[in-house]
Amino acid sequence: MTDRLEVVFSPLTAATENVAVAFASDELALGSRLKDLNAKSGGAVLKAAEAGDFKGKAKSAIEILAPPKLDVTRLIVIGTGKAADLSDLDRTVLGGTALGHVLARKCASASFIAEIPDSSEKADLIAADVALGALLRHYSFKKYLTRKSTSDDSASNGPRDSLTRLVIHTADPDKARTTFLRHKAIADGVYFARDLVNEPANVLGPVEFAERVKDLERFGVEVEILDVPALEALKMGSLLSVGQGSVKPSRVAIMQWNGSRSKRARPICFVGKGVTFDTGGISIKPAAGMEDMKGDMGGAACVSGLMLTLAQRKANVNVVGLIGCVENMPSGSSVRPGDIVTSMSGQTIEVLNTDAEGRLVLADVLWYAQERFKPKLIVDLATLTGAIMVALGKDYAGVYCNDDRLYADLQNASAATGEKIWRMPLDKSFDKLIDSKNADVKNIGGRWGGACTAAAFLHRFVKDTPWAHIDVAGTAMDATRTDISQSWASGWGVRLLDKFVGDNHEKPEK
Ligand code: BES
Ligand code: MN
Ligand code: ZN
């Protein structure tokens, strides 16, 4: 719910806005436009660089105030380091860094001169990459701020953020505009995911979540919503047991994007945990920090954002996104520790801890996805365990995968997008820990390896489909702030999975 930032592409030589940002590479290499500006201003750029000992190194910057004879009030020059080494991701991050400088200056409009001297990359891609980084950086969640300003208005997050227009100067604006369409689709998907995660649980319950994804029909996604009677008819007793204590009824949403040129191609499925609020249920959580559990639908938000991105860029692939939306509350009708429920697969589950609810939701949605769609592969995303944060911290998501090829593809997409993953073990020794005396399986292991026993539980609901489970508890919410993500909700995974789909599942079939 960020105030709109209008991004426009304009020729290199067009007039710049009041605040302009340009890039200089290692050894103080300047682009053609920056050289012009330097000449016009009587060498102001090079003089400032000399005075500030600026040589274009990565992470360095100088600011020239009121440069003579130029129509800008400030010219900020950011170092890129060695231009030849820059990846797509580096350029995107650079766009985020540049926007950070602009936001701190509190201006209404700004220009980026999107030239990276000595770079071998095409001008349109440079322009589109920095524009994407700027958009990702600009996001903030301000829809509930009604006062004009507050005492702790920070540079980029206060309601006074005034930036509305960003002009990207580039050698070929028409081409850049076309290239940017794909980048814009990614930004839209990330924004959608972040908005869903940031939304408080009184506003976004399972019903409202499903309504928001229903809206993806505008972009050509087919969306079905299953209500409680439909879920009962499907015998999703595991998922339904989680929502039974809440006054908010559960929903499953199924989003289909059929973009493949061969319409009958088997789809790939993405499954998301959508617990709109997780109190823990009868096994209630402690009060401190419980507010964060409004974000316990980060997996489902990522799947929804991904569907929006794929539809907006008309991806040549058949993809199904399935999300299980429930609220986990304690009440007279809640599931109790010791209760035994029957999942759609027929397997019975002893619920020993009602706070291990995400796996109960996923068990049924994973099963349904396989039964109905016979997918080529399944990836699920879930804010599943605190234990994954103990193991990997806040910057890596843990991945459990039954297929080395699938993991390798995810790893490549991870390296390209900077959304980091680390492979974790799926092993029989964890599976043993969830055998139950009273039912086929129990929903908790023991004290150790909590993320691994959670994955082992999910594994029992996967047949022989290639499958990856991504535990995003550390990365989806309360995320580390970066140059391209300043929000509590990161939208983690949209960029990773868009890249994964694009690189591995949109190539013409052999
Ligand atoms: N949603 C939580 C996991 C979580 C915790 C996500 C903190 C993000 C931040 C999940 O439903 C949960 O409560 N897991 C329990 C499992 C335990 C009861 C076996 C946990 O991790 O403590
Ligand atoms: Mn829980
Ligand atoms: Zn949870």
Coordinates of C-alpha atoms and ligand atoms in Angstrom, one line a residue:
M1 CA 0.0 0.0 0.0
T2 CA 2.7 2.3 -1.0
D3 CA 2.0 5.7 -2.5
R4 CA 2.4 5.2 -6.2
L5 CA 5.8 5.9 -7.6
E6 CA 5.5 6.7 -11.3
V7 CA 8.5 5.4 -13.2
V8 CA 9.1 7.0 -16.6
F9 CA 11.9 6.4 -19.1
S10 CA 13.4 9.3 -20.9
P11 CA 16.3 10.0 -23.2
L12 CA 19.8 10.5 -21.7
T13 CA 19.9 14.1 -22.9
A14 CA 16.5 15.1 -21.6
A15 CA 16.3 17.6 -18.8
T16 CA 16.9 16.0 -15.3
E17 CA 14.7 16.5 -12.2
N18 CA 15.9 18.6 -9.2
V19 CA 17.7 15.7 -7.6
A20 CA 19.7 13.5 -10.0
V21 CA 21.6 10.3 -9.3
A22 CA 24.3 9.1 -11.7
F23 CA 26.7 6.1 -11.5
A24 CA 30.5 6.0 -11.8
S25 CA 32.5 2.8 -12.1
D26 CA 35.9 1.9 -10.7
E27 CA 38.9 4.2 -11.5
L28 CA 36.3 7.0 -11.8
A29 CA 34.9 6.0 -15.1
L30 CA 32.0 8.4 -16.0
G31 CA 29.2 7.7 -18.5
S32 CA 28.5 10.0 -21.5
R33 CA 25.8 12.0 -19.8
L34 CA 27.7 12.5 -16.6
K35 CA 30.7 13.6 -18.7
D36 CA 28.5 16.2 -20.3
L37 CA 27.2 17.5 -17.0
N38 CA 30.8 17.7 -15.7
A39 CA 31.9 19.7 -18.7
K40 CA 28.8 22.0 -18.5
S41 CA 29.4 22.7 -14.8
G42 CA 33.1 23.6 -15.3
G43 CA 34.3 20.3 -14.0
A44 CA 32.2 20.3 -10.8
V45 CA 31.9 16.5 -10.8
L46 CA 35.6 15.7 -11.0
K47 CA 36.4 18.5 -8.6
A48 CA 34.0 17.1 -6.0
A49 CA 35.3 13.5 -6.6
E50 CA 38.8 14.7 -6.0
A51 CA 37.8 16.6 -2.9
G52 CA 35.9 13.6 -1.5
D53 CA 38.5 11.1 -2.6
F54 CA 35.8 9.4 -4.6
K55 CA 37.0 6.8 -7.1
G56 CA 33.8 5.0 -8.0
K57 CA 34.3 2.1 -5.6
A58 CA 31.3 0.0 -4.6
K59 CA 29.3 1.4 -1.7
S60 CA 30.9 4.9 -2.0
A61 CA 29.0 8.0 -3.0
I62 CA 29.4 11.8 -3.3
E63 CA 26.8 14.6 -3.4
I64 CA 27.4 17.8 -5.2
L65 CA 25.1 20.6 -4.0
A66 CA 23.9 23.3 -6.5
P67 CA 26.4 22.4 -9.2
P68 CA 27.0 25.5 -11.3
K69 CA 25.2 25.9 -14.6
L70 CA 23.1 22.7 -14.2
D71 CA 19.4 22.7 -13.6
V72 CA 19.7 20.3 -10.6
T73 CA 19.9 21.2 -7.0
R74 CA 21.8 18.1 -6.1
L75 CA 23.8 15.6 -8.1
I76 CA 24.5 12.4 -6.3
V77 CA 27.1 10.1 -7.8
I78 CA 27.2 6.5 -6.7
G79 CA 30.1 4.1 -7.1
T80 CA 29.5 0.8 -8.7
G81 CA 32.9 -0.8 -8.4
K82 CA 34.1 -2.9 -11.3
A83 CA 31.3 -2.6 -13.9
A84 CA 32.2 -5.7 -15.8
D85 CA 31.5 -7.8 -12.7
L86 CA 28.0 -6.5 -12.1
S87 CA 25.1 -9.0 -12.2
D88 CA 21.4 -8.3 -12.8
L89 CA 21.1 -8.5 -9.0
D90 CA 23.9 -6.0 -8.4
R91 CA 22.2 -3.5 -10.7
T92 CA 18.9 -4.1 -9.0
V93 CA 20.5 -3.5 -5.6
L94 CA 22.2 -0.4 -7.0
G95 CA 18.8 1.0 -8.0
G96 CA 17.7 0.4 -4.4
T97 CA 20.7 2.1 -3.0
A98 CA 20.1 5.1 -5.3
L99 CA 16.5 5.3 -4.3
G100 CA 17.6 5.3 -0.6
H101 CA 19.7 8.4 -1.3
V102 CA 16.8 10.1 -3.0
L103 CA 14.3 9.3 -0.2
A104 CA 16.6 10.8 2.4
R105 CA 16.5 14.1 0.4
K106 CA 12.7 14.3 0.7
C107 CA 12.0 15.5 -2.9
A108 CA 8.9 15.0 -5.0
S109 CA 10.7 13.9 -8.1
A110 CA 14.1 12.6 -9.1
S111 CA 16.2 11.4 -12.0
F112 CA 18.4 8.4 -12.4
I113 CA 21.0 8.6 -15.1
A114 CA 21.0 4.9 -15.9
E115 CA 24.5 4.6 -17.4
I116 CA 27.0 2.2 -15.9
P117 CA 30.3 3.1 -17.6
D118 CA 32.4 0.1 -18.8
S119 CA 29.5 -2.3 -18.4
S120 CA 29.0 -4.7 -21.2
E121 CA 25.3 -5.0 -20.5
K122 CA 22.7 -3.5 -22.8
A123 CA 21.4 -0.1 -21.8
D124 CA 17.7 -1.1 -21.6
L125 CA 18.5 -3.9 -19.1
I126 CA 20.5 -1.5 -17.0
A127 CA 17.7 0.9 -16.9
A128 CA 15.1 -1.7 -16.1
D129 CA 17.2 -3.3 -13.4
V130 CA 17.8 -0.1 -11.5
A131 CA 14.1 0.8 -11.9
L132 CA 13.1 -2.5 -10.3
G133 CA 15.5 -2.0 -7.4
A134 CA 14.0 1.5 -6.9
L135 CA 10.5 0.2 -6.9
L136 CA 11.3 -2.6 -4.4
R137 CA 13.1 -0.1 -2.2
H138 CA 10.2 2.4 -2.3
Y139 CA 7.6 0.0 -0.8
S140 CA 6.2 0.8 2.6
F141 CA 3.0 -0.1 4.4
K142 CA 1.3 3.1 5.4
K143 CA -2.3 2.5 4.8
Y144 CA -3.2 3.0 8.5
L145 CA -1.2 6.1 9.1
T146 CA -3.7 8.9 9.2
R147 CA -1.7 11.7 10.7
K148 CA 0.3 14.0 8.4
S149 CA 3.6 13.3 10.2
T150 CA 4.8 11.8 13.4
S151 CA 7.8 12.5 15.6
D152 CA 9.6 9.4 14.5
D153 CA 9.0 10.0 10.8
S154 CA 12.0 8.2 9.3
A155 CA 13.4 9.2 6.0
S156 CA 11.6 6.6 4.0
N157 CA 8.8 5.2 6.2
G158 CA 7.0 8.3 7.4
P159 CA 3.7 9.3 6.0
R160 CA 5.4 12.3 4.5
D161 CA 7.4 10.4 1.9
S162 CA 7.0 12.8 -0.9
L163 CA 8.5 11.1 -3.9
T164 CA 6.0 10.5 -6.6
R165 CA 8.0 10.5 -9.9
L166 CA 11.2 8.8 -10.9
V167 CA 12.6 9.5 -14.3
I168 CA 15.1 7.0 -15.7
H169 CA 17.4 8.4 -18.3
T170 CA 18.6 5.9 -20.8
A171 CA 19.9 5.6 -24.4
D172 CA 16.8 3.8 -25.7
P173 CA 13.7 4.6 -23.6
D174 CA 11.4 2.7 -25.8
K175 CA 13.3 -0.5 -25.5
A176 CA 13.8 0.1 -21.8
R177 CA 10.0 0.5 -21.3
T178 CA 9.4 -2.9 -23.0
T179 CA 12.2 -4.7 -21.0
F180 CA 10.8 -3.2 -17.8
L181 CA 7.4 -4.9 -18.3
R182 CA 8.8 -8.1 -17.0
H183 CA 10.5 -6.3 -14.1
K184 CA 7.3 -4.4 -13.3
A185 CA 5.4 -7.7 -13.1
I186 CA 8.0 -8.9 -10.5
A187 CA 7.6 -5.7 -8.5
D188 CA 3.8 -6.0 -8.5
G189 CA 4.0 -9.6 -7.3
V190 CA 6.4 -8.6 -4.4
Y191 CA 4.2 -5.7 -3.5
F192 CA 1.1 -7.9 -3.4
A193 CA 2.9 -10.4 -1.2
R194 CA 4.2 -7.7 1.2
D195 CA 0.7 -6.1 1.5
L196 CA -0.9 -9.4 2.4
V197 CA 1.7 -10.1 5.1
N198 CA 1.7 -6.7 6.6
E199 CA -2.1 -6.6 6.8
P200 CA -3.3 -7.1 10.4
A201 CA -5.4 -10.3 11.1
N202 CA -8.6 -8.4 12.0
V203 CA -8.7 -7.1 8.5
L204 CA -7.2 -10.1 6.7
G205 CA -8.8 -13.4 7.8
P206 CA -9.1 -16.5 5.7
V207 CA -12.2 -15.2 3.9
E208 CA -10.7 -11.9 3.1
F209 CA -7.4 -13.5 1.9
A210 CA -9.4 -15.7 -0.5
E211 CA -11.3 -12.6 -1.7
R212 CA -8.0 -10.8 -2.5
V213 CA -6.7 -13.6 -4.6
K214 CA -10.1 -13.9 -6.3
D215 CA -9.2 -10.5 -7.7
L216 CA -6.3 -12.1 -9.7
E217 CA -9.0 -13.1 -12.2
R218 CA -8.6 -9.6 -13.6
F219 CA -5.2 -10.7 -14.8
G220 CA -6.4 -14.0 -16.4
V221 CA -5.8 -16.3 -13.4
E222 CA -8.7 -18.8 -12.9
V223 CA -9.5 -18.7 -9.2
E224 CA -11.7 -21.2 -7.2
I225 CA -12.5 -20.7 -3.6
L226 CA -13.4 -23.8 -1.5
D227 CA -15.6 -23.0 1.6
V228 CA -16.0 -25.2 4.7
P229 CA -18.8 -27.4 3.3
A230 CA -16.6 -28.0 0.2
L231 CA -13.6 -28.8 2.3
E232 CA -15.7 -31.2 4.4
A233 CA -16.9 -32.9 1.3
L234 CA -13.2 -33.4 0.3
K235 CA -12.6 -34.8 3.8
M236 CA -9.9 -32.3 4.6
G237 CA -10.2 -33.2 8.3
S238 CA -6.6 -32.1 9.1
L239 CA -6.8 -28.6 7.7
L240 CA -10.3 -28.1 9.1
S241 CA -9.2 -29.1 12.6
V242 CA -7.0 -26.0 12.7
G243 CA -9.7 -23.5 11.9
Q244 CA -12.5 -25.1 14.0
G245 CA -11.8 -23.0 17.0
S246 CA -12.1 -19.7 15.1
V247 CA -15.2 -17.7 14.3
K248 CA -13.5 -17.0 10.9
P249 CA -14.3 -19.9 8.5
S250 CA -11.4 -21.6 6.7
R251 CA -10.9 -21.4 2.9
V252 CA -8.7 -23.0 0.3
A253 CA -8.0 -21.0 -2.8
I254 CA -6.8 -22.5 -6.1
M255 CA -5.3 -20.2 -8.6
Q256 CA -4.6 -21.5 -12.1
W257 CA -2.5 -19.8 -14.7
N258 CA -2.6 -21.7 -18.0
G259 CA -0.1 -19.9 -20.0
S260 CA 1.6 -22.8 -21.7
R261 CA 1.4 -23.0 -25.5
S262 CA 0.6 -26.7 -25.0
K263 CA -2.5 -26.4 -23.0
R264 CA -2.5 -29.9 -21.7
A265 CA 1.0 -29.7 -20.3
R266 CA 1.1 -31.0 -16.7
P267 CA 1.3 -28.1 -14.4
I268 CA 3.7 -27.3 -11.6
C269 CA 2.1 -26.6 -8.2
F270 CA 3.0 -24.1 -5.5
V271 CA 1.4 -24.6 -2.2
G272 CA 1.3 -22.0 0.6
K273 CA 0.6 -22.0 4.4
G274 CA -2.0 -19.3 5.0
V275 CA -2.5 -19.1 8.7
T276 CA -3.9 -15.6 9.0
F277 CA -3.2 -15.6 12.7
D278 CA -1.5 -18.2 14.8
T279 CA -2.2 -17.9 18.6
G280 CA -1.0 -21.5 19.0
G281 CA -4.6 -22.6 19.8
I282 CA -5.1 -24.4 23.0
S283 CA -1.3 -24.9 23.2
I284 CA -1.2 -21.1 23.3
K285 CA 1.8 -19.1 22.6
P286 CA 3.4 -16.6 25.1
A287 CA 2.2 -13.0 24.8
A288 CA 5.5 -11.4 23.8
G289 CA 5.8 -11.1 20.1
M290 CA 2.6 -12.9 19.3
E291 CA 1.6 -10.0 17.1
D292 CA 4.1 -11.2 14.6
M293 CA 1.8 -14.2 14.0
K294 CA -0.3 -12.0 11.6
G295 CA 2.5 -12.9 9.2
D296 CA 2.0 -16.7 9.5
M297 CA 0.5 -16.6 6.0
G298 CA 3.8 -15.5 4.4
G299 CA 4.0 -18.8 2.4
A300 CA 0.5 -18.2 0.9
A301 CA 1.3 -14.6 0.2
C302 CA 4.4 -15.6 -1.7
V303 CA 2.4 -18.1 -3.8
S304 CA -0.2 -15.4 -4.5
G305 CA 2.4 -12.8 -5.4
L306 CA 4.1 -15.3 -7.7
M307 CA 0.8 -16.0 -9.5
L308 CA 0.3 -12.3 -10.1
T309 CA 3.8 -11.9 -11.5
L310 CA 3.4 -14.9 -13.8
A311 CA 0.0 -13.7 -15.1
Q312 CA 1.2 -10.1 -15.6
R313 CA 4.2 -11.2 -17.7
K314 CA 2.1 -13.9 -19.5
A315 CA 4.5 -16.7 -18.6
N316 CA 4.5 -19.6 -21.0
V317 CA 3.8 -22.2 -18.4
N318 CA 0.9 -23.9 -16.6
V319 CA 1.1 -23.2 -12.9
V320 CA -1.3 -23.9 -10.1
G321 CA -1.1 -22.0 -6.8
L322 CA -2.9 -23.5 -3.8
I323 CA -3.2 -21.8 -0.4
G324 CA -4.7 -23.1 2.8
C325 CA -6.2 -20.2 4.8
V326 CA -7.2 -20.7 8.4
E327 CA -7.1 -18.9 11.7
N328 CA -5.6 -20.8 14.7
M329 CA -7.6 -19.7 17.8
P330 CA -8.3 -21.2 21.3
S331 CA -12.0 -21.6 22.1
G332 CA -14.6 -24.0 23.2
S333 CA -14.6 -25.5 19.7
S334 CA -10.9 -25.7 19.2
V335 CA -9.0 -28.9 18.5
R336 CA -7.4 -30.3 21.7
P337 CA -4.0 -31.9 22.4
G338 CA -4.6 -35.6 22.0
D339 CA -7.3 -35.3 19.5
I340 CA -7.0 -37.6 16.5
V341 CA -8.1 -36.2 13.1
T342 CA -8.3 -37.9 9.7
S343 CA -6.6 -36.2 6.8
M344 CA -7.8 -36.2 3.2
S345 CA -5.1 -38.9 2.4
G346 CA -6.8 -41.2 4.9
Q347 CA -3.9 -41.1 7.3
T348 CA -4.9 -40.3 10.9
I349 CA -3.0 -37.7 12.8
E350 CA -2.6 -37.4 16.6
V351 CA -2.5 -33.6 17.4
L352 CA -0.2 -33.4 20.3
N353 CA 0.5 -29.7 20.1
T354 CA -2.1 -27.4 18.5
D355 CA 0.7 -24.9 17.8
A356 CA 2.1 -27.3 15.2
E357 CA -0.8 -26.3 12.9
G358 CA 0.9 -25.3 9.7
R359 CA 1.8 -28.9 8.8
L360 CA -1.9 -29.9 9.4
V361 CA -3.0 -27.4 6.9
L362 CA -0.3 -28.3 4.3
A363 CA -0.9 -32.1 4.7
D364 CA -4.4 -31.7 3.1
V365 CA -3.5 -29.1 0.5
L366 CA -0.4 -31.0 -0.7
W367 CA -2.6 -34.2 -1.0
Y368 CA -5.3 -32.3 -2.9
A369 CA -2.8 -30.8 -5.3
Q370 CA -1.4 -34.2 -6.2
E371 CA -4.7 -35.9 -6.5
R372 CA -6.3 -33.3 -8.7
F373 CA -3.4 -31.9 -10.8
K374 CA -0.9 -34.7 -11.1
P375 CA 1.8 -32.0 -11.1
K376 CA 5.3 -32.3 -12.6
L377 CA 6.6 -31.0 -9.3
I378 CA 5.4 -29.3 -6.1
V379 CA 7.1 -26.5 -4.1
D380 CA 5.5 -25.5 -0.8
L381 CA 6.3 -22.4 1.2
A382 CA 5.5 -22.1 4.9
T383 CA 6.4 -20.0 8.0
L384 CA 6.5 -23.5 9.5
T385 CA 8.9 -23.5 12.5
G386 CA 10.8 -21.3 14.9
A387 CA 13.5 -24.0 14.7
I388 CA 14.5 -23.1 11.2
M389 CA 15.5 -19.7 12.5
V390 CA 17.5 -21.3 15.3
A391 CA 19.3 -23.3 12.6
L392 CA 19.8 -20.8 9.8
G393 CA 19.1 -17.3 11.2
K394 CA 17.0 -14.7 9.4
D395 CA 18.6 -14.5 5.9
Y396 CA 18.4 -18.1 4.7
A397 CA 15.3 -20.2 4.1
G398 CA 15.6 -23.9 4.8
V399 CA 14.8 -26.2 1.9
Y400 CA 13.9 -29.9 2.2
C401 CA 13.8 -31.7 -1.1
N402 CA 13.3 -35.2 -2.4
D403 CA 14.9 -34.5 -5.8
D404 CA 18.4 -33.3 -6.5
R405 CA 17.6 -31.8 -9.9
L406 CA 14.8 -29.7 -8.4
Y407 CA 17.1 -28.6 -5.6
A408 CA 19.8 -27.6 -8.1
D409 CA 17.3 -25.5 -10.1
L410 CA 16.1 -23.8 -6.9
Q411 CA 19.7 -23.1 -5.9
N412 CA 20.5 -21.5 -9.3
A413 CA 17.5 -19.2 -9.0
S414 CA 18.5 -18.4 -5.5
A415 CA 22.0 -17.3 -6.5
A416 CA 20.6 -15.1 -9.3
T417 CA 18.1 -13.4 -7.1
G418 CA 19.9 -13.2 -3.8
E419 CA 17.1 -14.9 -2.0
K420 CA 19.2 -17.4 -0.1
I421 CA 18.4 -21.0 0.6
W422 CA 20.2 -23.8 2.4
R423 CA 19.5 -27.5 2.0
M424 CA 18.3 -29.4 5.0
P425 CA 18.0 -33.2 5.6
L426 CA 15.0 -35.3 4.8
D427 CA 16.0 -38.5 6.6
K428 CA 14.4 -41.6 8.0
S429 CA 15.7 -40.8 11.4
F430 CA 13.4 -37.8 11.6
D431 CA 10.5 -39.7 10.2
K432 CA 10.8 -42.2 13.0
L433 CA 10.3 -39.5 15.5
I434 CA 6.8 -38.7 14.3
D435 CA 5.4 -42.3 14.6
S436 CA 2.5 -42.3 17.0
K437 CA 1.1 -45.1 19.3
N438 CA -2.4 -43.9 18.8
A439 CA -2.6 -42.9 15.2
D440 CA -0.6 -43.2 11.9
V441 CA 1.5 -40.1 12.7
K442 CA 1.8 -37.4 15.4
N443 CA 2.2 -33.7 14.6
I444 CA 5.3 -33.1 16.7
G445 CA 8.6 -34.9 17.0
G446 CA 10.6 -34.3 20.1
R447 CA 12.8 -31.5 21.4
W448 CA 15.4 -31.7 18.7
G449 CA 15.4 -30.9 15.0
G450 CA 12.0 -29.2 15.0
A451 CA 12.3 -28.0 11.4
C452 CA 13.4 -31.4 10.2
T453 CA 10.6 -33.3 11.9
A454 CA 8.1 -30.8 10.5
A455 CA 9.5 -31.5 7.0
A456 CA 9.3 -35.3 7.7
F457 CA 5.6 -34.9 8.6
L458 CA 4.9 -33.1 5.3
H459 CA 6.9 -35.8 3.4
R460 CA 4.3 -38.4 4.6
F461 CA 1.8 -36.5 2.4
V462 CA 3.9 -36.5 -0.7
K463 CA 3.7 -39.4 -3.1
D464 CA 6.5 -39.8 -5.6
T465 CA 6.3 -36.3 -7.0
P466 CA 9.4 -34.2 -7.0
W467 CA 8.8 -31.9 -4.1
A468 CA 10.5 -29.1 -2.2
H469 CA 9.4 -27.6 1.1
I470 CA 10.7 -24.1 1.9
D471 CA 10.6 -23.0 5.5
V472 CA 10.3 -19.2 5.3
A473 CA 9.7 -18.5 9.0
G474 CA 12.9 -16.4 9.2
T475 CA 12.7 -14.7 5.9
A476 CA 9.1 -13.8 5.1
M477 CA 8.5 -11.5 8.0
D478 CA 10.4 -9.3 10.4
A479 CA 13.0 -9.7 7.7
T480 CA 16.5 -8.2 7.6
R481 CA 16.3 -4.7 6.0
T482 CA 18.2 -4.5 2.7
D483 CA 18.7 -2.0 -0.1
I484 CA 15.7 -3.5 -1.9
S485 CA 13.5 -4.4 1.1
Q486 CA 12.7 -2.0 3.9
S487 CA 9.4 -3.5 5.1
W488 CA 8.6 -5.9 7.9
A489 CA 7.2 -8.1 5.2
S490 CA 9.8 -9.0 2.6
G491 CA 7.8 -10.7 -0.1
W492 CA 10.5 -13.3 0.1
G493 CA 10.3 -16.0 -2.6
V494 CA 8.5 -14.2 -5.4
R495 CA 11.7 -13.2 -7.2
L496 CA 13.3 -16.6 -6.5
L497 CA 10.3 -18.6 -7.8
D498 CA 9.7 -16.3 -10.8
K499 CA 13.3 -16.9 -11.8
F500 CA 13.0 -20.7 -11.1
V501 CA 9.9 -20.9 -13.4
G502 CA 11.4 -18.8 -16.1
D503 CA 14.7 -20.6 -16.3
N504 CA 13.5 -24.1 -16.0
H505 CA 9.9 -24.4 -17.1
E506 CA 9.2 -22.0 -19.9
K507 CA 11.7 -23.3 -22.4
P508 CA 10.2 -24.9 -25.5
E509 CA 9.6 -28.6 -24.7
K510 CA 12.0 -31.0 -26.3
Ligands
BES1 N1 4.0 -20.2 12.9 C1 4.8 -20.9 13.8 C2 6.3 -20.9 13.4 C3 6.9 -19.5 13.5 C4 7.4 -19.1 14.7 C5 7.0 -18.7 12.4 C6 8.0 -17.8 14.8 C7 7.6 -17.5 12.5 C8 8.1 -17.0 13.6 C9 4.4 -22.4 13.8 O1 3.1 -22.7 13.6 C10 4.7 -22.9 15.2 O2 4.1 -22.4 16.1 N2 5.7 -23.8 15.2 C11 6.1 -24.4 16.5 C12 6.1 -25.9 16.3 C13 6.2 -26.6 17.6 C14 5.0 -26.5 18.4 C15 6.5 -28.1 17.3 C16 7.4 -23.8 16.8 O3 8.2 -23.6 15.9 O4 7.7 -23.6 18.0
MN2 MN 1.9 -22.5 15.4
ZN3 ZN 2.0 -21.2 12.5

